[in-house]
Structure formats: structure tokens, C-alpha cells
Coordinates of N, CA, C and O in Angstrom, one line a residue:
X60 N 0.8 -1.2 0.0 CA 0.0 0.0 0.0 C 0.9 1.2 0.0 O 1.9 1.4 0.7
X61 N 0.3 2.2 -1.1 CA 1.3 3.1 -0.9 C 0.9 4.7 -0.8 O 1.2 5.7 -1.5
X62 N 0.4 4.6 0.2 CA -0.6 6.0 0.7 C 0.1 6.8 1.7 O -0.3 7.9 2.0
X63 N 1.5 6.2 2.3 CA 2.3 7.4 3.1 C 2.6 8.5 2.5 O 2.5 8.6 1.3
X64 N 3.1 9.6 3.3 CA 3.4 10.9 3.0 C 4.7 10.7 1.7 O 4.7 11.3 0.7
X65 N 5.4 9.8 2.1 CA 6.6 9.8 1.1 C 6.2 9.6 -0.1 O 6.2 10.5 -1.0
X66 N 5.9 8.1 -0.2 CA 4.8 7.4 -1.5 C 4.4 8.8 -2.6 O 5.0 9.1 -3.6
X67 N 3.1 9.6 -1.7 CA 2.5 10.0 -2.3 C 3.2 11.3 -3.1 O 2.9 11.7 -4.2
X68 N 4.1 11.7 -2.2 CA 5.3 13.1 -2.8 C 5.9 12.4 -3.6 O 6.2 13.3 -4.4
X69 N 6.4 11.1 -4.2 CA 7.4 10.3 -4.9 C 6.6 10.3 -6.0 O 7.3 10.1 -7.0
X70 N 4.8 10.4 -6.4 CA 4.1 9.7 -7.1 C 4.0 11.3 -7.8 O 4.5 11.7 -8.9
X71 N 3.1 12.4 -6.7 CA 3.4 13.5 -7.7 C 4.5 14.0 -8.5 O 4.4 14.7 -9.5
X72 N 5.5 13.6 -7.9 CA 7.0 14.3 -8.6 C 6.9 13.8 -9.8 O 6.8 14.5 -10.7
X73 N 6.8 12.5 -9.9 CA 6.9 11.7 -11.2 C 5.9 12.2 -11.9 O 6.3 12.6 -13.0
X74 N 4.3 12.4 -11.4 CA 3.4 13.0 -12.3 C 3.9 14.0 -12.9 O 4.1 13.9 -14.1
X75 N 4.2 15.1 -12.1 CA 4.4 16.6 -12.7 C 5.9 16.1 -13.8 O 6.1 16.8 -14.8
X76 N 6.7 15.0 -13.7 CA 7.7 14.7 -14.5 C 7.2 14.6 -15.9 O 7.7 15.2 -16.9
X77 N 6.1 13.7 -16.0 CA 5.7 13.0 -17.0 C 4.4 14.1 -17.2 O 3.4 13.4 -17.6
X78 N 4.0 15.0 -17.2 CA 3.0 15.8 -17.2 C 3.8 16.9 -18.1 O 3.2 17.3 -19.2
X79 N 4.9 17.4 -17.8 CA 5.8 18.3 -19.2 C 6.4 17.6 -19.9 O 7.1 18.2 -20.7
X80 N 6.4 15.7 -19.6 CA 6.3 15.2 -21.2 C 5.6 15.1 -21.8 O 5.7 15.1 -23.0
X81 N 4.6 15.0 -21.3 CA 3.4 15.0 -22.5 C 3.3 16.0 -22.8 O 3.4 15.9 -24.0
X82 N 2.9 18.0 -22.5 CA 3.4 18.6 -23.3 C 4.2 19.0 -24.4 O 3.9 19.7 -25.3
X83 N 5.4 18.4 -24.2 CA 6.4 18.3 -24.8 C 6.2 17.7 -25.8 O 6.4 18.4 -26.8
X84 N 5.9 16.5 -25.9 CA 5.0 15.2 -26.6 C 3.9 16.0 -27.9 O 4.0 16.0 -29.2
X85 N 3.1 16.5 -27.1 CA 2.4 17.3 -27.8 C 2.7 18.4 -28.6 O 2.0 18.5 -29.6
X86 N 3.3 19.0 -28.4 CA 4.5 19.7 -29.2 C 4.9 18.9 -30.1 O 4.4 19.0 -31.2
X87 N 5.7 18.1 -29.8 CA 6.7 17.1 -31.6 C 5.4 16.6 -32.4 O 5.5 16.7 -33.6
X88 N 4.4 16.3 -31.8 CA 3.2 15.8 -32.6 C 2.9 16.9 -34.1 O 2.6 16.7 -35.3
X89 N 3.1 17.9 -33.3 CA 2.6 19.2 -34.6 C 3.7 19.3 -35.4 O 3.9 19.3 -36.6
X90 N 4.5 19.5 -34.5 CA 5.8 19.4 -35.3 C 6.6 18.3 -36.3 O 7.7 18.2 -36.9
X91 N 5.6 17.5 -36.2 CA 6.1 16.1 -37.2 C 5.0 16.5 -37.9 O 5.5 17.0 -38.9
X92 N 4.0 16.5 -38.1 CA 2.8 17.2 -39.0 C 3.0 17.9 -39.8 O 2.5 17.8 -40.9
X93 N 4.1 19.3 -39.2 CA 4.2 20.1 -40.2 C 5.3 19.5 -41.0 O 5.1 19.6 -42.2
X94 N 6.6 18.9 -40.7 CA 7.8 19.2 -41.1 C 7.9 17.4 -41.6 O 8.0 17.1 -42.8
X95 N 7.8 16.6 -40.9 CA 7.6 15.2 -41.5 C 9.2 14.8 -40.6 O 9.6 13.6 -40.7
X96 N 9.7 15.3 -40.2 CA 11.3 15.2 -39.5 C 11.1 13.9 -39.0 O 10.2 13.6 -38.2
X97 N 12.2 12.9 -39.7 CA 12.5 11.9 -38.6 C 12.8 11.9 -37.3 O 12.6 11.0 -36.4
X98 N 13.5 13.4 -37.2 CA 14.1 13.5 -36.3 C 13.3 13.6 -35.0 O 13.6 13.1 -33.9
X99 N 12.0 14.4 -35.4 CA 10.9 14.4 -34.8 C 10.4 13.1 -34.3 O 9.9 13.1 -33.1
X100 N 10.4 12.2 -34.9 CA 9.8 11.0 -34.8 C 11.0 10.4 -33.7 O 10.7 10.0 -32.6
X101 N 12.1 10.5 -34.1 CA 13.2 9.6 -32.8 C 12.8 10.7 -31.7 O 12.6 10.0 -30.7
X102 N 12.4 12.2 -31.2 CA 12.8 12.3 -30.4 C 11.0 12.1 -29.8 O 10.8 12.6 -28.6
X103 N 10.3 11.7 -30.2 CA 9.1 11.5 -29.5 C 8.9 9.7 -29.0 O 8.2 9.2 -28.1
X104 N 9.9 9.0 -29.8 CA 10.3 7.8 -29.2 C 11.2 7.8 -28.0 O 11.1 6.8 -27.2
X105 N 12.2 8.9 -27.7 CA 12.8 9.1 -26.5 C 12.0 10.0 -25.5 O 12.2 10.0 -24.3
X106 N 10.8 10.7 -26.1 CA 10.0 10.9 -25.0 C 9.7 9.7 -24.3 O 10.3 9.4 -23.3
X107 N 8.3 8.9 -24.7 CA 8.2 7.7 -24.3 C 9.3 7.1 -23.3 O 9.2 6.8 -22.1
X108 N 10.4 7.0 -24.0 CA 11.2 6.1 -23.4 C 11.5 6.7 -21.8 O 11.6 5.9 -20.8
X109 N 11.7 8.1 -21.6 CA 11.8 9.2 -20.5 C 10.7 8.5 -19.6 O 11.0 8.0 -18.5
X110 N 9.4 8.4 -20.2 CA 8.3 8.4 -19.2 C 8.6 7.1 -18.3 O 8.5 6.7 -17.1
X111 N 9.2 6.4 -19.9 CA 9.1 4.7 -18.7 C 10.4 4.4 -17.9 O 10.5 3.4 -17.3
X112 N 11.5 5.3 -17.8 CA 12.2 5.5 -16.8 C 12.0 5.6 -15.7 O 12.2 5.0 -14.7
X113 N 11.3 7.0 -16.1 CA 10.6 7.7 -14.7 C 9.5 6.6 -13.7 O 9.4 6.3 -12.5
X114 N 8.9 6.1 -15.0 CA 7.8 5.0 -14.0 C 8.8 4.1 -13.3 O 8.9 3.9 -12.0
X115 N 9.9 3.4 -14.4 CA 10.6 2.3 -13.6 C 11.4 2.6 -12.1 O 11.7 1.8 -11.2
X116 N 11.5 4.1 -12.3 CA 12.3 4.5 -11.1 C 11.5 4.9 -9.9 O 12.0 5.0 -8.8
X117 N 9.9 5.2 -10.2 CA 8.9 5.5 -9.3 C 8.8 4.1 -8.4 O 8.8 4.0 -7.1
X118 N 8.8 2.8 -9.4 CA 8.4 1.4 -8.6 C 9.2 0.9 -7.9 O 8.9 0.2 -7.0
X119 N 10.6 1.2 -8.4 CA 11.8 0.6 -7.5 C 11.8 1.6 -6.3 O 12.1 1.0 -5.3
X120 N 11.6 2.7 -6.1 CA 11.5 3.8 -4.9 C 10.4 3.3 -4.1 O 10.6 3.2 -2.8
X121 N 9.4 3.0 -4.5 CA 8.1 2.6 -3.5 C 8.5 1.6 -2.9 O 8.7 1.5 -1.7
X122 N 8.7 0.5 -4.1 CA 9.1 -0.8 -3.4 C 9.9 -0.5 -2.4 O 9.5 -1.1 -1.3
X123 N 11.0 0.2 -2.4 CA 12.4 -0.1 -1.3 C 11.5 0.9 -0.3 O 11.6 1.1 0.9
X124 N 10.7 1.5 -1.0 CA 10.0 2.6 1.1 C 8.8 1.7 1.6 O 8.3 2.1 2.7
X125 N 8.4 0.7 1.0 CA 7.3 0.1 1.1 C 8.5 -1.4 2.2 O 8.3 -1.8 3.4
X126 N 9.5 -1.8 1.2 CA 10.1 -2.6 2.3 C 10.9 -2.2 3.5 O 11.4 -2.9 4.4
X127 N 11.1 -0.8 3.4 CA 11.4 -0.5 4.6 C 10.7 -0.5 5.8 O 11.1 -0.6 6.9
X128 N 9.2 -0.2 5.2 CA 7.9 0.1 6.3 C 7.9 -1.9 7.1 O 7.8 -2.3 8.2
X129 N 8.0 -2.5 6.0 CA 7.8 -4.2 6.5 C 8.9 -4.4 7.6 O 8.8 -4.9 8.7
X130 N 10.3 -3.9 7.0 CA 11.2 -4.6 8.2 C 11.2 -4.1 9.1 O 11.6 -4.7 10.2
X131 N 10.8 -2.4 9.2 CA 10.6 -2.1 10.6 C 9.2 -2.3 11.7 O 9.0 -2.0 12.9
X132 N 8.3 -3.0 10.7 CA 6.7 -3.4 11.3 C 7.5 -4.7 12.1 O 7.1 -5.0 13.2
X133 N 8.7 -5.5 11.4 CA 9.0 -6.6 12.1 C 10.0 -6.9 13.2 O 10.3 -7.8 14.0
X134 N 10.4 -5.7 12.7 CA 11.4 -5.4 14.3 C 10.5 -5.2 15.3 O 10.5 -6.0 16.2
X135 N 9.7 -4.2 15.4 CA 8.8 -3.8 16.2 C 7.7 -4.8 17.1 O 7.4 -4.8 18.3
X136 N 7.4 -5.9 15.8 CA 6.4 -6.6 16.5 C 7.3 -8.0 17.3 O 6.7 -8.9 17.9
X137 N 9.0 -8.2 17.2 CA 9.4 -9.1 17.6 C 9.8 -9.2 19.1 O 10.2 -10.3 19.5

């Protein structure tokens, strides 16, 4: 469960991360429309790629605050 104070600052940060990519995103979109740029096209594939960083780095952070919350629930209850 990931509803602590930390969690939840860790989840917006990444939102607002991935929230001026998709701006951004949105932008190369017109911008390949008008101009047809490959170039355009790789750098909206490295957007994508940005976002799933950010996610991959969001789940390894929860996870390690989420197993921290376990081993100290287990110290506690021993």
C-alpha cells in the first residue's frame, strides 16, 4: 500500500515529471505534422522512453519505502 506521506510526494513528482512530457509530446506531434522530421519521430520515441524510466524509477523507490515500512513493522512486532 502506498498511501504514506513519502509514497505519495514520490508519485506526484513523477506525475508533474511525465506531465511536461506529455506537453512536450504534444508539441513534436505538430511538429512532425508540419515538417515530417525523422528527427521528430526519434525524439518522441525518447520521450516515451523518458516516461518509462521515470515510472521504472517511481516502482523501485516505492518498493524499497514500502520494504522498509515491513522490516521495521517486524522489528517492532518481535
Amino acid at each position: 500500500n502506498y498511501t504514506s506521506l513519502e509514497s505519495k510526494s514520490m508519485i506526484d513528482e513523477s506525475q508533474l515529471m511525465i506531465k511536461e512530457l506529455d506537453e512536450n509530446y504534444k508539441n513534436l506531434e505538430r511538429e512532425l505534422k508540419e515538417t515530417g522530421d525523422q528527427r521528430v519521430a526519434a525524439a518522441m520515441i525518447n520521450n516515451y522512453k523518458s516516461r518509462i524510466k521515470i515510472l521504472e524509477t517511481l516502482v523501485q523507490k516505492l518498493n524499497y519505502v514500502n520494504q522498509l515500512k515491513q522490516e521495521k513493522n517486524e522489528n517492532i512486532t518481535i
